PDB file of C-alpha atoms in Angstrom:
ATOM      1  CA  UNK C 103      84.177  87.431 107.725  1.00 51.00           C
ATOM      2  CA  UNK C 104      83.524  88.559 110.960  1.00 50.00           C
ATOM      3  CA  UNK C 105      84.498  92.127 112.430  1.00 57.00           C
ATOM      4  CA  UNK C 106      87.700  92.529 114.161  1.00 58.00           C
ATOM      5  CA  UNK C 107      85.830  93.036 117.574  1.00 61.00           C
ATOM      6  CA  UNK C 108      83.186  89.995 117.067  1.00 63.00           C
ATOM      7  CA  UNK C 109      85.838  87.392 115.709  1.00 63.00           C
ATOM      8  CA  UNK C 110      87.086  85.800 119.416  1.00 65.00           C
ATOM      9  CA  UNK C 111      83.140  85.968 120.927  1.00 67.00           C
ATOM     10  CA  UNK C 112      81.947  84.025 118.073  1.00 65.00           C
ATOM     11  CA  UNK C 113      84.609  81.464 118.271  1.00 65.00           C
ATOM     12  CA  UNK C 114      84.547  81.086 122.180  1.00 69.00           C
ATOM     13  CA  UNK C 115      80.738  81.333 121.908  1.00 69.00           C
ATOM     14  CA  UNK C 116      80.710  78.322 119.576  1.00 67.00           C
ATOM     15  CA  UNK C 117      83.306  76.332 121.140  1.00 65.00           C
ATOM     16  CA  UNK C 118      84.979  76.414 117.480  1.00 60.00           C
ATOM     17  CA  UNK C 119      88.251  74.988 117.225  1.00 60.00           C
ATOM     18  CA  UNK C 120      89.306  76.814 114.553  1.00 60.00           C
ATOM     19  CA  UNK C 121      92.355  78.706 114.180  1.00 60.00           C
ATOM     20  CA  UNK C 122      92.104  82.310 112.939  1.00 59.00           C
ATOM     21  CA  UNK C 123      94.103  84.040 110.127  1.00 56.00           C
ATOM     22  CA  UNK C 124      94.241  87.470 109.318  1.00 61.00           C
ATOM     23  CA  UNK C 125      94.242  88.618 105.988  1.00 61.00           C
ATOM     24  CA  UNK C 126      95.915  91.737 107.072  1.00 66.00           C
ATOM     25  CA  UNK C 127      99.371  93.370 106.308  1.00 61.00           C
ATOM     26  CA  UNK C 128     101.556  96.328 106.378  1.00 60.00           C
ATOM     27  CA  UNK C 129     101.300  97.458 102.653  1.00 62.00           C
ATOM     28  CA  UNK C 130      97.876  99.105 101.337  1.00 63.00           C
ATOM     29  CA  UNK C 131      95.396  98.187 100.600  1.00 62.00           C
ATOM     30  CA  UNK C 132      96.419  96.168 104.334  1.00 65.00           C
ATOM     31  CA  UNK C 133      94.969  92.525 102.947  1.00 75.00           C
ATOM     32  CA  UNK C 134      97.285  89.384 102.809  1.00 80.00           C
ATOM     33  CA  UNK C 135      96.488  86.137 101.077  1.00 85.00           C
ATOM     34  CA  UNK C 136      97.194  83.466 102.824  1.00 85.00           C
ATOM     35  CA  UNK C 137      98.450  79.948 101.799  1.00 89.00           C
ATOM     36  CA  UNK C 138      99.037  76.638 103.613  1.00 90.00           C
ATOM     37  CA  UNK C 139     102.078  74.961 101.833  1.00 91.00           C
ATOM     38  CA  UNK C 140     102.698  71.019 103.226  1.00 93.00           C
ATOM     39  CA  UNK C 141     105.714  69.787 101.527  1.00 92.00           C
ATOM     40  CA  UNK C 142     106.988  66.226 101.603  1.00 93.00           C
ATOM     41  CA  UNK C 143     110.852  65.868 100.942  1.00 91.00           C
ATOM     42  CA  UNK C 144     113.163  63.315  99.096  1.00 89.00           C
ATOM     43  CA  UNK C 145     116.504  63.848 100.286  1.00 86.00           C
ATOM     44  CA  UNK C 146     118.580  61.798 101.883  1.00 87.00           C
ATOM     45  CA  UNK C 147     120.385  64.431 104.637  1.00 87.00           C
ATOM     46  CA  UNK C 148     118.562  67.127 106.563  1.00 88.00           C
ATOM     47  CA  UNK C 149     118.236  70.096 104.714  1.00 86.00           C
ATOM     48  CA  UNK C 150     117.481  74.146 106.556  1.00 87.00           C
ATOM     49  CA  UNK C 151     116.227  77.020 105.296  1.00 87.00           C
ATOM     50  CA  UNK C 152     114.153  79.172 103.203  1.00 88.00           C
ATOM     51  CA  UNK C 153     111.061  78.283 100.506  1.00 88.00           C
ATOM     52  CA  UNK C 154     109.851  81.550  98.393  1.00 90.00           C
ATOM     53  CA  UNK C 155     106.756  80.868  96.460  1.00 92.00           C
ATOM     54  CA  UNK C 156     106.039  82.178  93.145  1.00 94.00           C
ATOM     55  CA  UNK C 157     102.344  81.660  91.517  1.00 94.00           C
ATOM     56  CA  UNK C 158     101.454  82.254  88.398  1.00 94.00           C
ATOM     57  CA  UNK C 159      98.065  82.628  86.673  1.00 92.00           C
ATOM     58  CA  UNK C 160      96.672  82.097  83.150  1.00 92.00           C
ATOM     59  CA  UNK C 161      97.248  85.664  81.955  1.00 92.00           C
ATOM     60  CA  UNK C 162     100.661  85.676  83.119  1.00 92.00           C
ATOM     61  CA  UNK C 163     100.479  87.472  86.197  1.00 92.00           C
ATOM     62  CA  UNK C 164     103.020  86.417  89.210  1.00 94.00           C
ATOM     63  CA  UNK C 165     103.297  86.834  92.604  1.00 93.00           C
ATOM     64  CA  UNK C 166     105.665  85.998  94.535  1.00 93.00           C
ATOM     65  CA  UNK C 167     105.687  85.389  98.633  1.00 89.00           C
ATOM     66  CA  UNK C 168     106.922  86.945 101.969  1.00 70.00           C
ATOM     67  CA  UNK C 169     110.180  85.214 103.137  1.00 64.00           C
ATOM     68  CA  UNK C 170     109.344  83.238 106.518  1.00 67.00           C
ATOM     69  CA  UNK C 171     111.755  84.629 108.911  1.00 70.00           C
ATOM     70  CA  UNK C 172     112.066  81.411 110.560  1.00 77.00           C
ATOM     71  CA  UNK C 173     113.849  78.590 109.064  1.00 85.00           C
ATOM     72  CA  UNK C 174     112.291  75.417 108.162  1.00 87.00           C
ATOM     73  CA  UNK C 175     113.679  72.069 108.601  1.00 89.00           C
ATOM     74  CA  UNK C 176     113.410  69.344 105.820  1.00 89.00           C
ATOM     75  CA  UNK C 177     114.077  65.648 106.635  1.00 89.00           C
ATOM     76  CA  UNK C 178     113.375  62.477 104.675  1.00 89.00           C
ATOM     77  CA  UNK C 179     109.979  61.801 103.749  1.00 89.00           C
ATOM     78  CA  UNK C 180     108.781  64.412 106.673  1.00 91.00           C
ATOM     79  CA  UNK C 181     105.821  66.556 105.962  1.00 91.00           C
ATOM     80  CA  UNK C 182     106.626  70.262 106.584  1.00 90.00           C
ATOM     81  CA  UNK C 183     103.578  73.145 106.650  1.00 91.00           C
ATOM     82  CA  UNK C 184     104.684  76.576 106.154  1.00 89.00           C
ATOM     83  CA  UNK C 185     102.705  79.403 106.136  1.00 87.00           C
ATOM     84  CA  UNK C 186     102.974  81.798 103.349  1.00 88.00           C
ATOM     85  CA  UNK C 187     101.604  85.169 102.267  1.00 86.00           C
ATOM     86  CA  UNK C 188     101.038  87.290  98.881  1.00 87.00           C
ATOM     87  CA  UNK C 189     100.237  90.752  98.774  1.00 83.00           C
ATOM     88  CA  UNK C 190      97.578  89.900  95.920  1.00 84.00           C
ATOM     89  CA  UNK C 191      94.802  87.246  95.438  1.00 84.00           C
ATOM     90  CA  UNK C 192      95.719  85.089  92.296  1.00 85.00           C
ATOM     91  CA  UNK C 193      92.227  83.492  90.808  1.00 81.00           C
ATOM     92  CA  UNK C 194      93.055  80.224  89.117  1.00 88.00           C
ATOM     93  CA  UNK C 195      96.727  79.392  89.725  1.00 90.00           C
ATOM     94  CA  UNK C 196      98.535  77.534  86.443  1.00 93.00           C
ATOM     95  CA  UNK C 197     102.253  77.333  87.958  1.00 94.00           C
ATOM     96  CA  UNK C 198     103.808  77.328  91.097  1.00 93.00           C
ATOM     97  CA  UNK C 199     107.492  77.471  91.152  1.00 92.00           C
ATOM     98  CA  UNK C 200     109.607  77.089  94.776  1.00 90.00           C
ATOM     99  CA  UNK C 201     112.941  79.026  95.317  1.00 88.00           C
ATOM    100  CA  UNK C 202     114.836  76.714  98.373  1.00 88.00           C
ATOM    101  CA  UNK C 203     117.618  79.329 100.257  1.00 86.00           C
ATOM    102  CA  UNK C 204     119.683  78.891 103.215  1.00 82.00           C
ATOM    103  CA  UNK C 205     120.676  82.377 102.901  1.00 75.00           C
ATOM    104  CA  UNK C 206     124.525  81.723 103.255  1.00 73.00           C
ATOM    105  CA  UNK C 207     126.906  83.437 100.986  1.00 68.00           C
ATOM    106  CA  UNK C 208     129.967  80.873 101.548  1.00 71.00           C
ATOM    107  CA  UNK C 209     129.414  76.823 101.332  1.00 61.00           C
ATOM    108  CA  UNK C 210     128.250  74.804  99.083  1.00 62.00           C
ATOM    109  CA  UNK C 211     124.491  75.241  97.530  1.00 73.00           C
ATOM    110  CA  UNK C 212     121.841  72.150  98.283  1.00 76.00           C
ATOM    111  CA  UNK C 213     118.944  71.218  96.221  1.00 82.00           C
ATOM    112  CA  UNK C 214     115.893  70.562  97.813  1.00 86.00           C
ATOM    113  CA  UNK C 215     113.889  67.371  96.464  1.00 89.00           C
ATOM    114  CA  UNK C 216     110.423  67.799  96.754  1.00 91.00           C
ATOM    115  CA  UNK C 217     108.334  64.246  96.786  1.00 92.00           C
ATOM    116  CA  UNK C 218     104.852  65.801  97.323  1.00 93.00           C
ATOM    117  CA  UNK C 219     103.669  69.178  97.457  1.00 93.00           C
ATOM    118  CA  UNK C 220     100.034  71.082  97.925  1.00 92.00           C
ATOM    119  CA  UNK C 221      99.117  74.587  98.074  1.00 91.00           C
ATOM    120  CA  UNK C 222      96.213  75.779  99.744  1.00 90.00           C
ATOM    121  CA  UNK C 223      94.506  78.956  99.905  1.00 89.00           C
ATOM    122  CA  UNK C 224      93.279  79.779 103.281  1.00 85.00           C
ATOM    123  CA  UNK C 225      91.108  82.766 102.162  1.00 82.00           C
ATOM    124  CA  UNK C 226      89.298  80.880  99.677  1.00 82.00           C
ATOM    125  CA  UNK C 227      89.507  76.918 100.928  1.00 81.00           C
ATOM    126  CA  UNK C 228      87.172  75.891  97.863  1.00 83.00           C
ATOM    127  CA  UNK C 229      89.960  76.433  95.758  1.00 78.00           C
TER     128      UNK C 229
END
C-alpha cells in the first residue's frame, strides 16, 4: 500500500489509470474489505433495489455486507457491478448467499434471478 499522502503522486507520477479504493471505515479497527460483485440477471421485467452479501468460510464464520444506499437496477441479461464492503477479511470463501430487497413494506415481493454471478476481492485480487 502506499501512505495516505503518497497515494495520488504515485498514480499521477505514473500516469496509472487505476482507480483507488480505500480500505477504510467508520468502525475500529477503521479497515473495510472491499468486493467487486458483477451480476448478470434472468428476469424477464426490470427489477430495483437492494443486494446484501453474506460470505461464509470453511470454519463457519459469516460476514455479512454494508447495504448500498443507492439502488441498483436489474434488467434482462444486463451486467450490474456493485460495490460492496465487510467489516472483516474472510480467507477462503465456501458460500456466498445474496439477500435481493426493495425495502418496501406494502406490494408484492420479487425474486431476483441471477444468471451469472462473480465476487471479487479488491484487497486481495489473487483471490
Amino acid at each position: 500500500g502506499y501512505h495516505a499522502d503518497r497515494w495520488k503522486k504515485w498514480l499521477i507520477a505514473n500516469n496509472s489509470p487505476t482507480k483507488a479504493y480505500f480500505d477504510t471505515s467508520d468502525q475500529d479497527p477503521f479497515c473495510m474489505y472491499n468486493y467487486l460483485l458483477d451480476i448478470t440477471t434472468w428476469n424477464k421485467s426490470n427489477r430495483r433495489g437492494f443486494i446484501k452479501v453474506k460470505i461464509t468460510d470453511h470454519a463457519g464464520n459469516t460476514v455479512e455486507s454494508e447495504t448500498n444506499s443507492e439502488a441498483s437496477t436489474f434488467q434482462q441479461y444486463k451486467r450490474v457491478k456493485i460495490l460492496t464492503g465487510f467489516y472483516q477479511d474472510i480467507g477462503k470463501i465456501s458460500k456466498i448467499s445474496l439477500t435481493f430487497s426493495t425495502k418496501t413494506l406494502i406490494g408484492p415481493k420479487h425474486k431476483l434471478r441471477i444468471l451469472q454471478m462473480t465476487l471479487t476481492s479488491l484487497n486481495n485480487p489473487e483471490r
